[in-house]
PDB file of C-alpha atoms and ligand atoms in Angstrom:
ATOM      1  CA  UNK A 119       7.790  -9.540  15.084  1.00  0.00           C
ATOM      2  CA  UNK A 120       7.571  -5.794  15.204  1.00  0.00           C
ATOM      3  CA  UNK A 121       6.209  -3.629  12.387  1.00  0.00           C
ATOM      4  CA  UNK A 122       7.442  -0.051  12.364  1.00  0.00           C
ATOM      5  CA  UNK A 123       5.732   2.743  10.478  1.00  0.00           C
ATOM      6  CA  UNK A 124       2.547   4.760  10.377  1.00  0.00           C
ATOM      7  CA  UNK A 125      -0.698   3.558   8.873  1.00  0.00           C
ATOM      8  CA  UNK A 126      -0.958   6.644   6.688  1.00  0.00           C
ATOM      9  CA  UNK A 127       1.705   4.892   4.616  1.00  0.00           C
ATOM     10  CA  UNK A 128      -0.011   2.523   2.170  1.00  0.00           C
ATOM     11  CA  UNK A 129       3.041   0.274   2.305  1.00  0.00           C
ATOM     12  CA  UNK A 130       2.878  -0.042   6.087  1.00  0.00           C
ATOM     13  CA  UNK A 131      -0.887  -0.489   6.030  1.00  0.00           C
ATOM     14  CA  UNK A 132      -0.851  -3.265   3.445  1.00  0.00           C
ATOM     15  CA  UNK A 133       1.729  -5.142   5.486  1.00  0.00           C
ATOM     16  CA  UNK A 134      -0.200  -4.721   8.770  1.00  0.00           C
ATOM     17  CA  UNK A 135      -3.466  -5.878   7.171  1.00  0.00           C
ATOM     18  CA  UNK A 136      -1.764  -8.800   5.426  1.00  0.00           C
ATOM     19  CA  UNK A 137      -0.065 -10.008   8.615  1.00  0.00           C
ATOM     20  CA  UNK A 138      -3.392  -9.767  10.457  1.00  0.00           C
ATOM     21  CA  UNK A 139      -5.240 -11.626   7.688  1.00  0.00           C
ATOM     22  CA  UNK A 140      -2.676 -14.411   7.864  1.00  0.00           C
ATOM     23  CA  UNK A 141      -2.939 -14.563  11.687  1.00  0.00           C
ATOM     24  CA  UNK A 142       0.752 -13.756  12.064  1.00  0.00           C
ATOM     25  CA  UNK A 143       1.319 -12.138  15.479  1.00  0.00           C
ATOM     26  CA  UNK A 144       3.161  -8.827  15.550  1.00  0.00           C
ATOM     27  CA  UNK A 145       3.358  -5.618  17.510  1.00  0.00           C
ATOM     28  CA  UNK A 146       3.020  -2.273  15.780  1.00  0.00           C
ATOM     29  CA  UNK A 147       5.128   0.815  16.495  1.00  0.00           C
ATOM     30  CA  UNK A 148       3.609   3.754  14.570  1.00  0.00           C
ATOM     31  CA  UNK A 149       6.805   5.784  14.158  1.00  0.00           C
ATOM     32  CA  UNK A 150       6.923   8.501  11.514  1.00  0.00           C
ATOM     33  CA  UNK A 151       9.809   8.603   9.018  1.00  0.00           C
ATOM     34  CA  UNK A 152       9.694  12.391   9.468  1.00  0.00           C
ATOM     35  CA  UNK A 153       8.725  13.393  13.023  1.00  0.00           C
ATOM     36  CA  UNK A 154      10.309  10.315  14.678  1.00  0.00           C
ATOM     37  CA  UNK A 155      13.350  10.196  12.373  1.00  0.00           C
ATOM     38  CA  UNK A 156      15.958   9.690  15.149  1.00  0.00           C
ATOM     39  CA  UNK A 157      13.955   7.023  16.974  1.00  0.00           C
ATOM     40  CA  UNK A 158      13.250   5.280  13.660  1.00  0.00           C
ATOM     41  CA  UNK A 159      16.939   5.449  12.704  1.00  0.00           C
ATOM     42  CA  UNK A 160      17.895   3.554  15.879  1.00  0.00           C
ATOM     43  CA  UNK A 161      15.873   0.599  14.559  1.00  0.00           C
ATOM     44  CA  UNK A 162      16.617   1.031  10.850  1.00  0.00           C
ATOM     45  CA  UNK A 163      19.293   3.607   9.972  1.00  0.00           C
ATOM     46  CA  UNK A 164      17.846   3.823   6.433  1.00  0.00           C
ATOM     47  CA  UNK A 165      14.522   5.104   7.904  1.00  0.00           C
ATOM     48  CA  UNK A 166      12.179   3.371   5.458  1.00  0.00           C
ATOM     49  CA  UNK A 167       8.596   2.492   6.321  1.00  0.00           C
ATOM     50  CA  UNK A 168       7.597  -0.243   6.609  1.00  0.00           C
ATOM     51  CA  UNK A 169      10.393  -1.802   8.606  1.00  0.00           C
ATOM     52  CA  UNK A 170       9.834  -5.248  10.091  1.00  0.00           C
ATOM     53  CA  UNK A 171      12.003  -6.647  12.870  1.00  0.00           C
ATOM     54  CA  UNK A 172      11.689 -10.426  12.803  1.00  0.00           C
ATOM     55  CA  UNK A 173      11.462 -12.599  15.924  1.00  0.00           C
ATOM     56  CA  UNK A 174      15.202 -13.269  15.494  1.00  0.00           C
ATOM     57  CA  UNK A 175      15.980  -9.552  15.247  1.00  0.00           C
ATOM     58  CA  UNK A 176      16.594  -9.282  11.503  1.00  0.00           C
ATOM     59  CA  UNK A 177      15.574  -5.880  10.177  1.00  0.00           C
ATOM     60  CA  UNK A 178      13.646  -6.058   6.891  1.00  0.00           C
ATOM     61  CA  UNK A 179      12.371  -3.233   4.734  1.00  0.00           C
ATOM     62  CA  UNK A 180      10.246  -2.881   1.582  1.00  0.00           C
ATOM     63  CA  UNK A 181       6.649  -4.062   1.816  1.00  0.00           C
ATOM     64  CA  UNK A 182       7.030  -6.591  -1.008  1.00  0.00           C
ATOM     65  CA  UNK A 183      10.032  -8.251   0.617  1.00  0.00           C
ATOM     66  CA  UNK A 184       8.353  -8.225   4.025  1.00  0.00           C
ATOM     67  CA  UNK A 185       5.243  -9.849   2.549  1.00  0.00           C
ATOM     68  CA  UNK A 186       7.404 -12.463   0.838  1.00  0.00           C
ATOM     69  CA  UNK A 187       8.856 -13.344   4.238  1.00  0.00           C
ATOM     70  CA  UNK A 188       5.382 -13.344   5.799  1.00  0.00           C
ATOM     71  CA  UNK A 189       4.201 -15.782   3.124  1.00  0.00           C
ATOM     72  CA  UNK A 190       6.915 -18.172   4.286  1.00  0.00           C
ATOM     73  CA  UNK A 191       5.748 -17.898   7.901  1.00  0.00           C
ATOM     74  CA  UNK A 192       2.042 -18.215   7.160  1.00  0.00           C
ATOM     75  CA  UNK A 193       0.267 -21.466   7.953  1.00  0.00           C
ATOM     76  CA  UNK A 194      -0.726 -23.688   5.019  1.00  0.00           C
ATOM     77  CA  UNK A 195      -3.923 -22.452   3.436  1.00  0.00           C
ATOM     78  CA  UNK A 196      -3.372 -18.845   4.565  1.00  0.00           C
ATOM     79  CA  UNK A 197      -1.687 -17.692   1.369  1.00  0.00           C
ATOM     80  CA  UNK A 198      -2.821 -14.343  -0.018  1.00  0.00           C
ATOM     81  CA  UNK A 199      -1.873 -15.383  -3.557  1.00  0.00           C
ATOM     82  CA  UNK A 200      -4.150 -17.283  -5.952  1.00  0.00           C
ATOM     83  CA  UNK A 201      -3.206 -20.870  -6.778  1.00  0.00           C
ATOM     84  CA  UNK A 202      -2.926 -21.077 -10.551  1.00  0.00           C
ATOM     85  CA  UNK A 203      -0.018 -19.567 -12.477  1.00  0.00           C
ATOM     86  CA  UNK A 204      -2.435 -17.643 -14.699  1.00  0.00           C
ATOM     87  CA  UNK A 205      -4.236 -16.079 -11.731  1.00  0.00           C
ATOM     88  CA  UNK A 206      -0.915 -15.456  -9.998  1.00  0.00           C
ATOM     89  CA  UNK A 207       0.327 -13.444 -12.980  1.00  0.00           C
ATOM     90  CA  UNK A 208      -2.917 -11.451 -13.004  1.00  0.00           C
ATOM     91  CA  UNK A 209      -2.603 -10.816  -9.271  1.00  0.00           C
ATOM     92  CA  UNK A 210       1.003  -9.611  -9.649  1.00  0.00           C
ATOM     93  CA  UNK A 211      -0.131  -7.250 -12.401  1.00  0.00           C
ATOM     94  CA  UNK A 212      -2.895  -5.820 -10.208  1.00  0.00           C
ATOM     95  CA  UNK A 213      -0.548  -5.431  -7.232  1.00  0.00           C
ATOM     96  CA  UNK A 214       1.999  -3.741  -9.508  1.00  0.00           C
ATOM     97  CA  UNK A 215      -0.643  -1.268 -10.704  1.00  0.00           C
ATOM     98  CA  UNK A 216      -1.748  -0.547  -7.123  1.00  0.00           C
ATOM     99  CA  UNK A 217       1.862  -0.071  -5.966  1.00  0.00           C
ATOM    100  CA  UNK A 218       2.502   2.270  -8.897  1.00  0.00           C
ATOM    101  CA  UNK A 219      -0.589   4.252  -7.833  1.00  0.00           C
ATOM    102  CA  UNK A 220       0.859   4.442  -4.294  1.00  0.00           C
ATOM    103  CA  UNK A 221       4.252   5.526  -5.587  1.00  0.00           C
ATOM    104  CA  UNK A 222       2.798   8.217  -7.867  1.00  0.00           C
ATOM    105  CA  UNK A 223       0.571   9.486  -5.043  1.00  0.00           C
ATOM    106  CA  UNK A 224       3.562   9.664  -2.686  1.00  0.00           C
ATOM    107  CA  UNK A 225       5.564  11.537  -5.330  1.00  0.00           C
ATOM    108  CA  UNK A 226       2.779  14.125  -5.649  1.00  0.00           C
ATOM    109  CA  UNK A 227       2.544  14.488  -1.853  1.00  0.00           C
ATOM    110  CA  UNK A 228       6.320  14.866  -1.462  1.00  0.00           C
ATOM    111  CA  UNK A 229       6.504  17.331  -4.360  1.00  0.00           C
ATOM    112  CA  UNK A 230       3.803  19.476  -2.724  1.00  0.00           C
ATOM    113  CA  UNK A 231       4.823  19.091   0.919  1.00  0.00           C
ATOM    114  CA  UNK A 232       8.601  18.803   0.872  1.00  0.00           C
ATOM    115  CA  UNK A 233       9.645  20.992  -2.045  1.00  0.00           C
ATOM    116  CA  UNK A 234       9.381  24.772  -1.859  1.00  0.00           C
ATOM    117  CA  UNK A 235       6.618  26.065  -4.180  1.00  0.00           C
ATOM    118  CA  UNK A 236       9.087  27.922  -6.425  1.00  0.00           C
ATOM    119  CA  UNK A 237      11.062  24.712  -6.986  1.00  0.00           C
ATOM    120  CA  UNK A 238       8.071  22.553  -7.943  1.00  0.00           C
ATOM    121  CA  UNK A 239       8.282  21.372 -11.510  1.00  0.00           C
ATOM    122  CA  UNK A 240       4.881  21.442 -13.261  1.00  0.00           C
ATOM    123  CA  UNK A 241       5.828  19.150 -16.206  1.00  0.00           C
ATOM    124  CA  UNK A 242       7.039  16.516 -13.725  1.00  0.00           C
ATOM    125  CA  UNK A 243       3.820  16.772 -11.702  1.00  0.00           C
ATOM    126  CA  UNK A 244       1.735  16.489 -14.908  1.00  0.00           C
ATOM    127  CA  UNK A 245       3.654  13.363 -15.889  1.00  0.00           C
ATOM    128  CA  UNK A 246       3.139  11.790 -12.456  1.00  0.00           C
ATOM    129  CA  UNK A 247      -0.568  12.688 -12.449  1.00  0.00           C
ATOM    130  CA  UNK A 248      -0.945  11.052 -15.872  1.00  0.00           C
ATOM    131  CA  UNK A 249       0.760   7.894 -14.615  1.00  0.00           C
ATOM    132  CA  UNK A 250      -1.489   7.891 -11.540  1.00  0.00           C
ATOM    133  CA  UNK A 251      -4.624   8.196 -13.697  1.00  0.00           C
ATOM    134  CA  UNK A 252      -3.406   5.377 -15.988  1.00  0.00           C
ATOM    135  CA  UNK A 253      -2.786   3.060 -13.036  1.00  0.00           C
ATOM    136  CA  UNK A 254      -6.284   3.674 -11.656  1.00  0.00           C
ATOM    137  CA  UNK A 255      -7.915   3.324 -15.076  1.00  0.00           C
ATOM    138  CA  UNK A 256      -6.372  -0.141 -15.478  1.00  0.00           C
ATOM    139  CA  UNK A 257      -7.157  -1.093 -11.871  1.00  0.00           C
ATOM    140  CA  UNK A 258     -10.781  -0.106 -12.421  1.00  0.00           C
ATOM    141  CA  UNK A 259     -11.062  -2.559 -15.334  1.00  0.00           C
ATOM    142  CA  UNK A 260     -10.087  -5.319 -12.903  1.00  0.00           C
ATOM    143  CA  UNK A 261     -12.136  -4.071  -9.953  1.00  0.00           C
ATOM    144  CA  UNK A 262     -15.244  -3.834 -12.161  1.00  0.00           C
ATOM    145  CA  UNK A 263     -15.063  -7.642 -12.525  1.00  0.00           C
ATOM    146  CA  UNK A 264     -14.719  -8.378  -8.768  1.00  0.00           C
ATOM    147  CA  UNK A 265     -17.300 -10.908  -7.592  1.00  0.00           C
ATOM    148  CA  UNK A 266     -17.184 -10.084  -4.757  1.00  0.00           C
ATOM    149  CA  UNK A 267     -13.353 -10.072  -4.605  1.00  0.00           C
ATOM    150  CA  UNK A 268     -10.846  -9.941  -7.447  1.00  0.00           C
ATOM    151  CA  UNK A 269     -10.285 -13.711  -7.321  1.00  0.00           C
ATOM    152  CA  UNK A 270     -13.627 -14.912  -6.029  1.00  0.00           C
ATOM    153  CA  UNK A 271     -14.788 -15.605  -2.504  1.00  0.00           C
ATOM    154  CA  UNK A 272     -11.841 -14.405  -0.398  1.00  0.00           C
ATOM    155  CA  UNK A 273      -9.843 -11.196  -0.340  1.00  0.00           C
ATOM    156  CA  UNK A 274      -6.229 -11.762  -1.402  1.00  0.00           C
ATOM    157  CA  UNK A 275      -3.163  -9.510  -1.632  1.00  0.00           C
ATOM    158  CA  UNK A 276      -4.415  -7.947  -4.879  1.00  0.00           C
ATOM    159  CA  UNK A 277      -7.603  -6.857  -3.083  1.00  0.00           C
ATOM    160  CA  UNK A 278      -5.704  -5.586  -0.028  1.00  0.00           C
ATOM    161  CA  UNK A 279      -3.194  -3.518  -1.984  1.00  0.00           C
ATOM    162  CA  UNK A 280      -5.795  -2.133  -4.417  1.00  0.00           C
ATOM    163  CA  UNK A 281      -8.083  -1.064  -1.566  1.00  0.00           C
ATOM    164  CA  UNK A 282      -5.222   0.388   0.502  1.00  0.00           C
ATOM    165  CA  UNK A 283      -3.921   2.331  -2.516  1.00  0.00           C
ATOM    166  CA  UNK A 284      -7.357   3.714  -3.368  1.00  0.00           C
ATOM    167  CA  UNK A 285      -7.947   4.903   0.200  1.00  0.00           C
ATOM    168  CA  UNK A 286      -4.480   6.451   0.398  1.00  0.00           C
ATOM    169  CA  UNK A 287      -4.872   8.416  -2.836  1.00  0.00           C
ATOM    170  CA  UNK A 288      -8.385   9.470  -1.856  1.00  0.00           C
ATOM    171  CA  UNK A 289      -7.068  10.872   1.411  1.00  0.00           C
ATOM    172  CA  UNK A 290      -3.812  12.387   0.205  1.00  0.00           C
ATOM    173  CA  UNK A 291      -4.379  13.359  -3.443  1.00  0.00           C
ATOM    174  CA  UNK A 292      -8.167  13.783  -3.698  1.00  0.00           C
ATOM    175  CA  UNK A 293      -7.909  15.763  -6.944  1.00  0.00           C
ATOM    176  CA  UNK A 294      -5.851  12.924  -8.457  1.00  0.00           C
ATOM    177  CA  UNK A 295      -8.805  10.548  -8.469  1.00  0.00           C
ATOM    178  CA  UNK A 296     -11.884  10.730 -10.668  1.00  0.00           C
ATOM    179  CA  UNK A 297     -13.982   8.735  -8.175  1.00  0.00           C
ATOM    180  CA  UNK A 298     -17.228   8.661 -10.249  1.00  0.00           C
ATOM    181  CA  UNK A 299     -15.197   6.995 -13.047  1.00  0.00           C
ATOM    182  CA  UNK A 300     -13.974   4.322 -10.642  1.00  0.00           C
ATOM    183  CA  UNK A 301     -17.153   2.638  -9.305  1.00  0.00           C
ATOM    184  CA  UNK A 302     -15.608  -0.822  -9.169  1.00  0.00           C
ATOM    185  CA  UNK A 303     -12.694   0.388  -7.085  1.00  0.00           C
ATOM    186  CA  UNK A 304     -14.958   2.437  -4.830  1.00  0.00           C
ATOM    187  CA  UNK A 305     -17.074  -0.663  -4.167  1.00  0.00           C
ATOM    188  CA  UNK A 306     -14.007  -2.847  -3.591  1.00  0.00           C
ATOM    189  CA  UNK A 307     -12.611  -0.241  -1.206  1.00  0.00           C
ATOM    190  CA  UNK A 308     -15.860  -0.037   0.773  1.00  0.00           C
ATOM    191  CA  UNK A 309     -16.039  -3.831   1.015  1.00  0.00           C
ATOM    192  CA  UNK A 310     -12.403  -4.064   2.123  1.00  0.00           C
ATOM    193  CA  UNK A 311     -12.601  -1.227   4.646  1.00  0.00           C
ATOM    194  CA  UNK A 312     -15.429  -3.148   6.363  1.00  0.00           C
ATOM    195  CA  UNK A 313     -13.182  -6.177   6.981  1.00  0.00           C
ATOM    196  CA  UNK A 314     -11.920  -6.787  10.513  1.00  0.00           C
ATOM    197  CA  UNK A 315      -8.245  -6.507   9.518  1.00  0.00           C
ATOM    198  CA  UNK A 316      -8.827  -3.180   7.713  1.00  0.00           C
ATOM    199  CA  UNK A 317     -10.693  -1.834  10.725  1.00  0.00           C
ATOM    200  CA  UNK A 318      -7.955  -3.042  13.085  1.00  0.00           C
ATOM    201  CA  UNK A 319      -5.377  -1.121  11.004  1.00  0.00           C
ATOM    202  CA  UNK A 320      -7.292   1.914   9.764  1.00  0.00           C
ATOM    203  CA  UNK A 321      -5.920   4.651   7.552  1.00  0.00           C
ATOM    204  CA  UNK A 322      -4.704   7.226  10.057  1.00  0.00           C
TER     205      UNK A 322
HETATM  206  N1  GSH B 650       8.799   0.268  -2.246  1.00  0.00           N
HETATM  207  C1  GSH B 650       8.727   0.581  -0.843  1.00  0.00           C
HETATM  208  C2  GSH B 650       8.267   2.012  -0.642  1.00  0.00           C
HETATM  209  C3  GSH B 650       8.282   2.408   0.822  1.00  0.00           C
HETATM  210  C4  GSH B 650       8.248   3.922   0.991  1.00  0.00           C
HETATM  211  O1  GSH B 650       8.576   4.688   0.083  1.00  0.00           O
HETATM  212  N2  GSH B 650       7.863   4.341   2.183  1.00  0.00           N
HETATM  213  C5  GSH B 650       7.834   5.736   2.500  1.00  0.00           C
HETATM  214  C6  GSH B 650       6.706   6.026   3.465  1.00  0.00           C
HETATM  215  S1  GSH B 650       5.157   5.946   2.610  1.00  0.00           S
HETATM  216  C7  GSH B 650       9.136   6.113   3.170  1.00  0.00           C
HETATM  217  O2  GSH B 650       9.760   5.296   3.818  1.00  0.00           O
HETATM  218  N3  GSH B 650       9.533   7.388   3.013  1.00  0.00           N
HETATM  219  C8  GSH B 650      10.710   7.927   3.603  1.00  0.00           C
HETATM  220  C9  GSH B 650      11.848   7.959   2.650  1.00  0.00           C
HETATM  221  O3  GSH B 650      11.778   7.349   1.563  1.00  0.00           O
HETATM  222  O4  GSH B 650      12.825   8.605   2.994  1.00  0.00           O
HETATM  223  C10 GSH B 650       7.810  -0.434  -0.143  1.00  0.00           C
HETATM  224  O5  GSH B 650       7.029  -1.108  -0.827  1.00  0.00           O
HETATM  225  O6  GSH B 650       7.901  -0.585   1.087  1.00  0.00           O
END
């Protein structure tokens, strides 16, 4: 399998870390959707990161769909989802909040970096910033209960995506995060960033 995309994308990073944590072998091609557009387009004409080329040559995109496929390939006992339906629903909620935080952060970055200053729309940015703050406020309520991980002894997908999102926003939208108000997430992030798989696929 080949994973295409840069690790400064939270979507690419969560896939890389998840594959590594499930011991699924893959190679990584850190192509940018911007500076390597043509090279990327030869692999996936839609130029979305992450892109995963399976062993059979099927080209997948969207981190959630890629992780669904990875879950099918993972050995028994290597699932990154909790077992019970109740915990599964809670995990999906947490992952949804973390993905919303990623999406809102990306929207702020694109608005600032891709749109000329005179075309930036302040009410839209305010709305997105409010959504970002709401996502992190709700994530913090969950992270505050982590002991040491969100579902107990082992880090699962909810931990990976929450930690990846937090690091991404911290790096890319530092004024979008009230870090002192998010001690649970800061602790979860520090714990996650110390894991082998996070260090093997660092934010970069
Ligand atoms: N929902 C998608 C979002 C992926 C996404 O938006 N990736 C960005 C990079 S962070 C991208 O491909 N941007 C280029 C574009 O959308 O044209 C996922 O989970 O993979």
